[in-house]
Amino acid sequence: MKRISLIALMFVSALFFKANAQEATVNEKLSEVNDKVTGITERLATDEADLQKLTKIKISGYIQAQYNKTYSLASAPMNNYFSLRRARVKFTYEATDGVKFVLQPDFSPQAITLKDAYTVLNDRWTKSFSLWMGKFNRPNYEVEYSSSQREVLERSSVIRAIYPGERAIGAKLEFNPQSLPLHVQLAIYNGADALQIKKVDGSFLYDGKNTFVSAADENKDFDNGKDIMLRATYNVRLGNFGGLDFGAHTYFGSLKSMSTSTLSSDYKTATAANVGDAIKRNWVGGEFQLFADILGGLSVKGEYIAGKNATIGFKPVAAAGTAAAIAGLPNFQNNFAGYYLYFIKNLGKKNQFALRYDYYDPNTDVKGKDLTAAASIAGYANADKTYAKKITTSDLATTTIGLALHHYFDDNLRITLEYDIVQNEKAGAANVLTGNYTKLDGTSTGGKDSAGNALPAGLDYSKLINNNLLTLRIQAKF
Amino acid sequence: MKSLNSIKFAVIAILLGLIGFAFAPAADKIVVKGSDTMVILAQKWAEVYMKSNSSVAIQVTGGGSGTGVSALINGATDICNSSRKMKNTEKEKLKARYNTLGVEIACAKDGITVYLNPSNKVRELTIKQLSEIYKGNIKNWKEVGGPDADIKLYGRENSSGTYVFFQENVVKGDYAPSCQTLPGTAAVVNAVAKDPNGIGYGGAAYATGIEICKVKKDDKSAGSIPTAETIKTGEYPITRYLYMYLRNKPTGAMKSYIDWILSPEGQKLVVEMGYFPVK
């Protein structure tokens, strides 16, 4: 009996020790799993922290590929082509709340250029101010309205003329008060961005791409004067009808004179100027955008801009040795005016129709009738003929009617068919430009006018020149 | 002659735009997308409405207020549910794409509830304390009268309207990087229910299996939890409207549905689902 009890005791003890051993093993395993889970959690936390950094980077962009058929005689014999209008990627990095860096290169088959590169600092206290510095869009409605959203494919003529390239290098202060639908932008720029300024030998001092061609100091200013822009807009809610945004912007700028004469807009007065004088470029514009929740949604937008623009000439160079004299070119200040008016209408959820009437007169002091033949230009009679500058077809006004139909496949893909009807102001045809001398390629037919003079080559601006354009564009954005 | 043709062409094009395609075809299918906070309410509305209006099909999905607004802007939804107001940047996008300012309809009220684990001794917090906790400046429960344990933060993803509203009205700064973001209020409630040291926030309608934390405007005021009474009187400090956004003024089936939501019948469901009526 004792032996049986002893065996039973040993058996129970063995079981107990085995259970303890198993428990110890389970505990070890548990501890091991626990350690592994802790390790994985730590790694996940690290990965999550890395991912958080990546979420601060936003990448967007768009590609616009298009087919154009042009009806312009100037572009003959080539009258249709495919092109890549835009291929852009925009990188936005929000370092912390209120600090943003933006970099946007533009890819073209020939080169990569930098379109936007700026930093934005938002005030974290009132949340009303933001400071921009770098290269960014000038403050204007159509300039700041992305071409990926624009209802008519290209910007209006006046905008393209006064804000070439849209962007400029400088700084901007924005004011967006929390309690008011007011938006104020005050910007200061170098002011020579995308302008072409020639040297006396005809080569570019400033090539329109923000670079001094002959110098190594890229992206710097052409002069010490800075240009200032101010834009203010206000939004009004019109009950259930919709809303009205309206505002104005102004530009105060100048370019450094390189000539010793400045010619007036009407080509009649040349005033003496010193090299280094500030040749003013000032204008003002008013804008509105009306959004109406009727007939499925439509909008009417418009802007009028007028003022004085300027181009820079160069002083004459006297003959020296075997080098011939070079005639100078005066600075030129032209009074201009332009406006555009959009009508945009949704056609269901997927389609949109847009019409734009766009007018630009680069010189309001010269009428088409003033432009006759080279020999008969009246008006400019400065004694110093080396400063001669003539009225040209670039002084004529242009009207463009753009009709566009968009289809949105989805948020990323838009296809557009647009037809632009381009009409020029007619030149005065008295005496000389009476015949239809224009051939398809724009050269002279070899005919003679009624007086027996040989007809010159070129397009006949005494008639409406067909510059119409058909565009089929596919836009993909992400 | 040419200019005459151009004008004719332009006039015809405008007439086509105005008359030919003036109205979008009336749809009997209504797509609703957006706020996760509102999704159970929106589903309930749709379910009850479709029972008595069998010709109308209403499809409801969540995804967050930001997702809903994006869908409204790109035409993927007819109604966007949002637990926050549309941002100006979003309104600009809507203007650019659809030429309207959108239509905002407040359809319910909500009290953003602060969830605690039932085992947590802490029962009330001030707005200031909540801000410091979610900024990561207060890291231990003992700093607010609780046990000596690290605070585990749970919150919503940044596409959520609740995330934005809580950040703008309570946190007033950046969320702490340690805040674990979860997809949906239900997930936040679930996480806090399982974590003794957890804290979360979300809609009042989801508050089950957790302790509702009383919230005080400041040190001197009394704490309160979101109830019909405290929200109506403004005593509970974290209240907000819940919105529906449309591209255009509603017509046809859409108008009937929205009128019904704002009717006593629709608002009764608001209360039944744990939210608070607009009026």
CSV table of N, CA and C in Angstrom, one decimal, chain A residues 97 124 145 149 151 237 240 242-243 245 291-293 295-299 343-350 352-353 355 403 408 411 419 421-423 465-466 468, chain B residues 2-3 6-7 9-10 13-14 16-18 21-24 74-75 77-78 92-93 95-103 173-174 177 179-181 247-249:
chain,number,residue,atom,x,y,z
A,97,ASP,N,2.6,72.9,-40.5
A,97,ASP,CA,1.4,73.6,-40.7
A,97,ASP,C,1.8,75.1,-40.9
A,124,ARG,N,0.4,81.8,-38.5
A,124,ARG,CA,-0.3,80.8,-37.7
A,124,ARG,C,-1.1,81.4,-36.6
A,145,TYR,N,-5.6,81.4,-62.9
A,145,TYR,CA,-6.6,80.4,-63.2
A,145,TYR,C,-5.9,79.3,-64.0
A,149,GLN,N,-7.9,74.1,-65.8
A,149,GLN,CA,-9.3,74.3,-65.5
A,149,GLN,C,-10.0,75.3,-66.5
A,151,GLU,N,-11.7,77.4,-69.3
A,151,GLU,CA,-12.8,77.0,-70.1
A,151,GLU,C,-12.5,77.3,-71.6
A,237,ARG,N,-22.4,86.8,-51.9
A,237,ARG,CA,-23.3,85.7,-52.1
A,237,ARG,C,-24.7,86.4,-52.5
A,240,ASN,N,-30.0,82.5,-53.2
A,240,ASN,CA,-30.1,81.2,-54.0
A,240,ASN,C,-29.7,81.3,-55.4
A,242,GLY,N,-26.9,82.6,-56.7
A,242,GLY,CA,-25.5,82.3,-56.9
A,242,GLY,C,-24.5,83.2,-56.2
A,243,GLY,N,-23.5,83.7,-56.9
A,243,GLY,CA,-22.6,84.6,-56.2
A,243,GLY,C,-21.8,85.5,-57.2
A,245,ASP,N,-18.2,87.6,-57.7
A,245,ASP,CA,-16.8,88.0,-57.2
A,245,ASP,C,-16.4,89.2,-58.1
A,291,PHE,N,-21.5,83.8,-60.9
A,291,PHE,CA,-21.9,82.4,-60.9
A,291,PHE,C,-23.4,82.3,-60.6
A,292,ALA,N,-24.1,81.7,-61.5
A,292,ALA,CA,-25.6,81.6,-61.3
A,292,ALA,C,-26.0,80.2,-61.3
A,293,ASP,N,-26.8,79.8,-60.3
A,293,ASP,CA,-27.3,78.5,-60.2
A,293,ASP,C,-28.6,78.4,-60.9
A,295,LEU,N,-30.4,77.0,-64.8
A,295,LEU,CA,-30.2,76.1,-65.9
A,295,LEU,C,-29.1,75.1,-65.7
A,296,GLY,N,-28.9,74.7,-64.5
A,296,GLY,CA,-27.9,73.7,-64.3
A,296,GLY,C,-26.5,74.3,-64.0
A,297,GLY,N,-26.4,75.6,-63.9
A,297,GLY,CA,-25.2,76.3,-63.5
A,297,GLY,C,-24.5,76.9,-64.7
A,298,LEU,N,-24.3,78.2,-64.6
A,298,LEU,CA,-23.6,79.0,-65.6
A,298,LEU,C,-22.8,80.1,-65.0
A,299,SER,N,-21.9,80.6,-65.7
A,299,SER,CA,-21.1,81.7,-65.2
A,299,SER,C,-20.8,82.7,-66.3
A,343,PHE,N,-18.7,83.3,-71.4
A,343,PHE,CA,-20.0,82.8,-71.0
A,343,PHE,C,-19.7,81.2,-70.9
A,344,ILE,N,-20.0,80.7,-69.7
A,344,ILE,CA,-19.7,79.3,-69.5
A,344,ILE,C,-21.0,78.6,-69.0
A,345,LYS,N,-21.3,77.4,-69.6
A,345,LYS,CA,-22.6,76.8,-69.3
A,345,LYS,C,-22.3,75.3,-69.1
A,346,ASN,N,-22.8,74.7,-68.0
A,346,ASN,CA,-22.7,73.3,-67.9
A,346,ASN,C,-23.7,72.6,-68.7
A,347,LEU,N,-23.4,71.5,-69.3
A,347,LEU,CA,-24.3,70.7,-70.1
A,347,LEU,C,-24.4,69.3,-69.4
A,348,GLY,N,-25.2,69.2,-68.4
A,348,GLY,CA,-25.3,68.0,-67.6
A,348,GLY,C,-24.0,67.9,-66.7
A,349,LYS,N,-23.7,66.7,-66.3
A,349,LYS,CA,-22.6,66.6,-65.3
A,349,LYS,C,-21.3,66.4,-66.1
A,350,LYS,N,-21.3,66.0,-67.3
A,350,LYS,CA,-20.1,65.6,-68.0
A,350,LYS,C,-19.6,66.6,-69.0
A,352,GLN,N,-19.4,70.7,-70.9
A,352,GLN,CA,-19.4,72.1,-70.6
A,352,GLN,C,-19.2,72.9,-71.9
A,353,PHE,N,-19.9,74.0,-72.1
A,353,PHE,CA,-19.7,74.8,-73.2
A,353,PHE,C,-19.2,76.1,-72.8
A,355,LEU,N,-17.9,80.2,-74.3
A,355,LEU,CA,-17.7,81.1,-75.3
A,355,LEU,C,-16.9,82.3,-74.7
A,403,LEU,N,-14.8,79.4,-79.1
A,403,LEU,CA,-16.0,78.5,-78.8
A,403,LEU,C,-15.4,77.1,-78.4
A,408,TYR,N,-15.8,65.8,-69.9
A,408,TYR,CA,-15.1,65.3,-68.8
A,408,TYR,C,-15.4,63.8,-68.7
A,411,ASP,N,-12.6,62.7,-63.4
A,411,ASP,CA,-11.9,63.8,-62.7
A,411,ASP,C,-10.5,64.1,-63.4
A,419,TYR,N,-12.8,76.1,-81.4
A,419,TYR,CA,-12.6,76.9,-82.6
A,419,TYR,C,-12.5,78.3,-82.3
A,421,ILE,N,-12.1,82.1,-83.7
A,421,ILE,CA,-12.3,83.0,-84.8
A,421,ILE,C,-11.5,84.3,-84.5
A,422,VAL,N,-10.4,84.5,-85.3
A,422,VAL,CA,-9.5,85.6,-85.0
A,422,VAL,C,-9.7,86.7,-86.1
A,423,GLN,N,-10.0,87.9,-85.6
A,423,GLN,CA,-10.2,89.0,-86.6
A,423,GLN,C,-9.3,90.2,-86.3
A,465,ILE,N,-7.8,89.0,-92.2
A,465,ILE,CA,-6.9,87.9,-92.4
A,465,ILE,C,-7.4,86.7,-91.6
A,466,ASN,N,-7.4,85.6,-92.3
A,466,ASN,CA,-7.9,84.4,-91.6
A,466,ASN,C,-6.8,83.8,-90.7
A,468,ASN,N,-7.9,81.9,-88.1
A,468,ASN,CA,-8.7,81.0,-87.3
A,468,ASN,C,-8.0,79.7,-86.9
B,2,LYS,N,-17.8,87.6,-93.7
B,2,LYS,CA,-17.2,86.7,-92.8
B,2,LYS,C,-17.6,86.9,-91.4
B,3,SER,N,-17.6,88.3,-91.0
B,3,SER,CA,-17.9,88.6,-89.6
B,3,SER,C,-19.3,88.2,-89.3
B,6,SER,N,-19.4,84.6,-88.5
B,6,SER,CA,-18.9,84.4,-87.2
B,6,SER,C,-19.9,84.6,-86.1
B,7,ILE,N,-20.6,85.8,-86.3
B,7,ILE,CA,-21.6,86.1,-85.3
B,7,ILE,C,-22.7,85.1,-85.3
B,9,PHE,N,-22.5,82.0,-86.1
B,9,PHE,CA,-21.9,80.8,-85.5
B,9,PHE,C,-22.0,80.9,-84.0
B,10,ALA,N,-21.6,82.1,-83.5
B,10,ALA,CA,-21.5,82.3,-82.0
B,10,ALA,C,-22.9,82.2,-81.4
B,13,ALA,N,-24.3,78.7,-81.4
B,13,ALA,CA,-23.6,78.0,-80.3
B,13,ALA,C,-24.2,78.3,-78.9
B,14,ILE,N,-24.4,79.6,-78.7
B,14,ILE,CA,-25.0,80.0,-77.4
B,14,ILE,C,-26.4,79.4,-77.2
B,16,LEU,N,-27.6,76.8,-78.6
B,16,LEU,CA,-27.4,75.3,-78.3
B,16,LEU,C,-27.1,75.1,-76.9
B,17,GLY,N,-26.2,75.9,-76.4
B,17,GLY,CA,-25.8,75.7,-75.0
B,17,GLY,C,-26.9,76.0,-74.0
B,18,LEU,N,-27.7,77.0,-74.3
B,18,LEU,CA,-28.8,77.4,-73.4
B,18,LEU,C,-30.0,76.5,-73.5
B,21,PHE,N,-29.2,71.9,-74.2
B,21,PHE,CA,-28.6,71.1,-73.1
B,21,PHE,C,-28.9,71.8,-71.7
B,22,ALA,N,-30.0,72.5,-71.7
B,22,ALA,CA,-30.1,73.4,-70.5
B,22,ALA,C,-30.3,72.6,-69.2
B,23,PHE,N,-30.9,71.5,-69.3
B,23,PHE,CA,-31.2,70.8,-68.0
B,23,PHE,C,-30.6,69.4,-68.1
B,24,ALA,N,-30.0,69.0,-67.0
B,24,ALA,CA,-29.6,67.6,-66.8
B,24,ALA,C,-30.8,66.8,-66.7
B,74,ASN,N,-16.1,66.4,-58.5
B,74,ASN,CA,-15.8,65.7,-59.8
B,74,ASN,C,-17.0,65.0,-60.4
B,75,GLY,N,-18.2,65.2,-59.8
B,75,GLY,CA,-19.4,64.7,-60.3
B,75,GLY,C,-19.7,63.3,-60.0
B,77,THR,N,-20.8,62.2,-57.1
B,77,THR,CA,-21.9,62.0,-56.1
B,77,THR,C,-22.9,63.2,-56.3
B,78,ASP,N,-24.2,62.9,-56.0
B,78,ASP,CA,-25.2,64.0,-56.1
B,78,ASP,C,-25.3,64.7,-54.8
B,92,GLU,N,-13.9,77.0,-54.4
B,92,GLU,CA,-13.3,77.5,-55.6
B,92,GLU,C,-13.2,76.4,-56.7
B,93,LYS,N,-12.9,75.2,-56.3
B,93,LYS,CA,-12.9,74.1,-57.2
B,93,LYS,C,-14.3,73.8,-57.8
B,95,LYS,N,-16.7,76.0,-58.1
B,95,LYS,CA,-17.0,77.1,-59.0
B,95,LYS,C,-16.3,76.8,-60.3
B,96,ALA,N,-15.1,76.4,-60.3
B,96,ALA,CA,-14.3,76.3,-61.5
B,96,ALA,C,-14.9,75.1,-62.4
B,97,ARG,N,-15.4,74.1,-61.7
B,97,ARG,CA,-15.8,72.9,-62.5
B,97,ARG,C,-17.3,73.0,-62.9
B,98,TYR,N,-18.1,73.5,-62.0
B,98,TYR,CA,-19.6,73.5,-62.2
B,98,TYR,C,-20.2,74.9,-62.2
B,99,ASN,N,-19.4,75.9,-62.0
B,99,ASN,CA,-19.9,77.3,-62.1
B,99,ASN,C,-21.0,77.6,-61.1
B,100,THR,N,-21.0,76.9,-60.0
B,100,THR,CA,-22.0,77.2,-58.9
B,100,THR,C,-21.2,77.3,-57.6
B,101,LEU,N,-21.8,77.9,-56.6
B,101,LEU,CA,-21.2,78.0,-55.3
B,101,LEU,C,-21.6,76.8,-54.4
B,102,GLY,N,-22.5,75.9,-54.9
B,102,GLY,CA,-23.0,74.8,-54.1
B,102,GLY,C,-24.1,75.2,-53.2
B,103,VAL,N,-24.8,74.2,-52.8
B,103,VAL,CA,-26.0,74.5,-51.9
B,103,VAL,C,-25.7,73.7,-50.6
B,173,GLY,N,-4.1,73.3,-33.4
B,173,GLY,CA,-2.7,73.1,-33.7
B,173,GLY,C,-2.5,71.8,-34.4
B,174,ASP,N,-1.3,71.3,-34.5
B,174,ASP,CA,-1.0,70.0,-35.1
B,174,ASP,C,-1.3,68.9,-34.2
B,177,PRO,N,2.3,63.4,-33.4
B,177,PRO,CA,2.6,62.3,-34.4
B,177,PRO,C,2.2,61.0,-33.9
B,179,CYS,N,-0.5,60.1,-32.5
B,179,CYS,CA,-1.9,59.9,-32.6
B,179,CYS,C,-2.2,58.9,-33.7
B,180,GLN,N,-2.8,57.8,-33.3
B,180,GLN,CA,-3.1,56.7,-34.3
B,180,GLN,C,-4.4,57.0,-35.0
B,181,THR,N,-4.3,57.1,-36.3
B,181,THR,CA,-5.4,57.5,-37.1
B,181,THR,C,-6.2,56.2,-37.6
B,247,ARG,N,-24.5,70.4,-55.7
B,247,ARG,CA,-23.9,71.3,-56.7
B,247,ARG,C,-24.9,72.4,-57.0
B,248,ASN,N,-26.2,72.0,-57.2
B,248,ASN,CA,-27.2,73.0,-57.6
B,248,ASN,C,-28.4,72.9,-56.7
B,249,LYS,N,-29.3,73.8,-56.9
B,249,LYS,CA,-30.6,73.8,-56.2
B,249,LYS,C,-31.2,72.5,-56.5
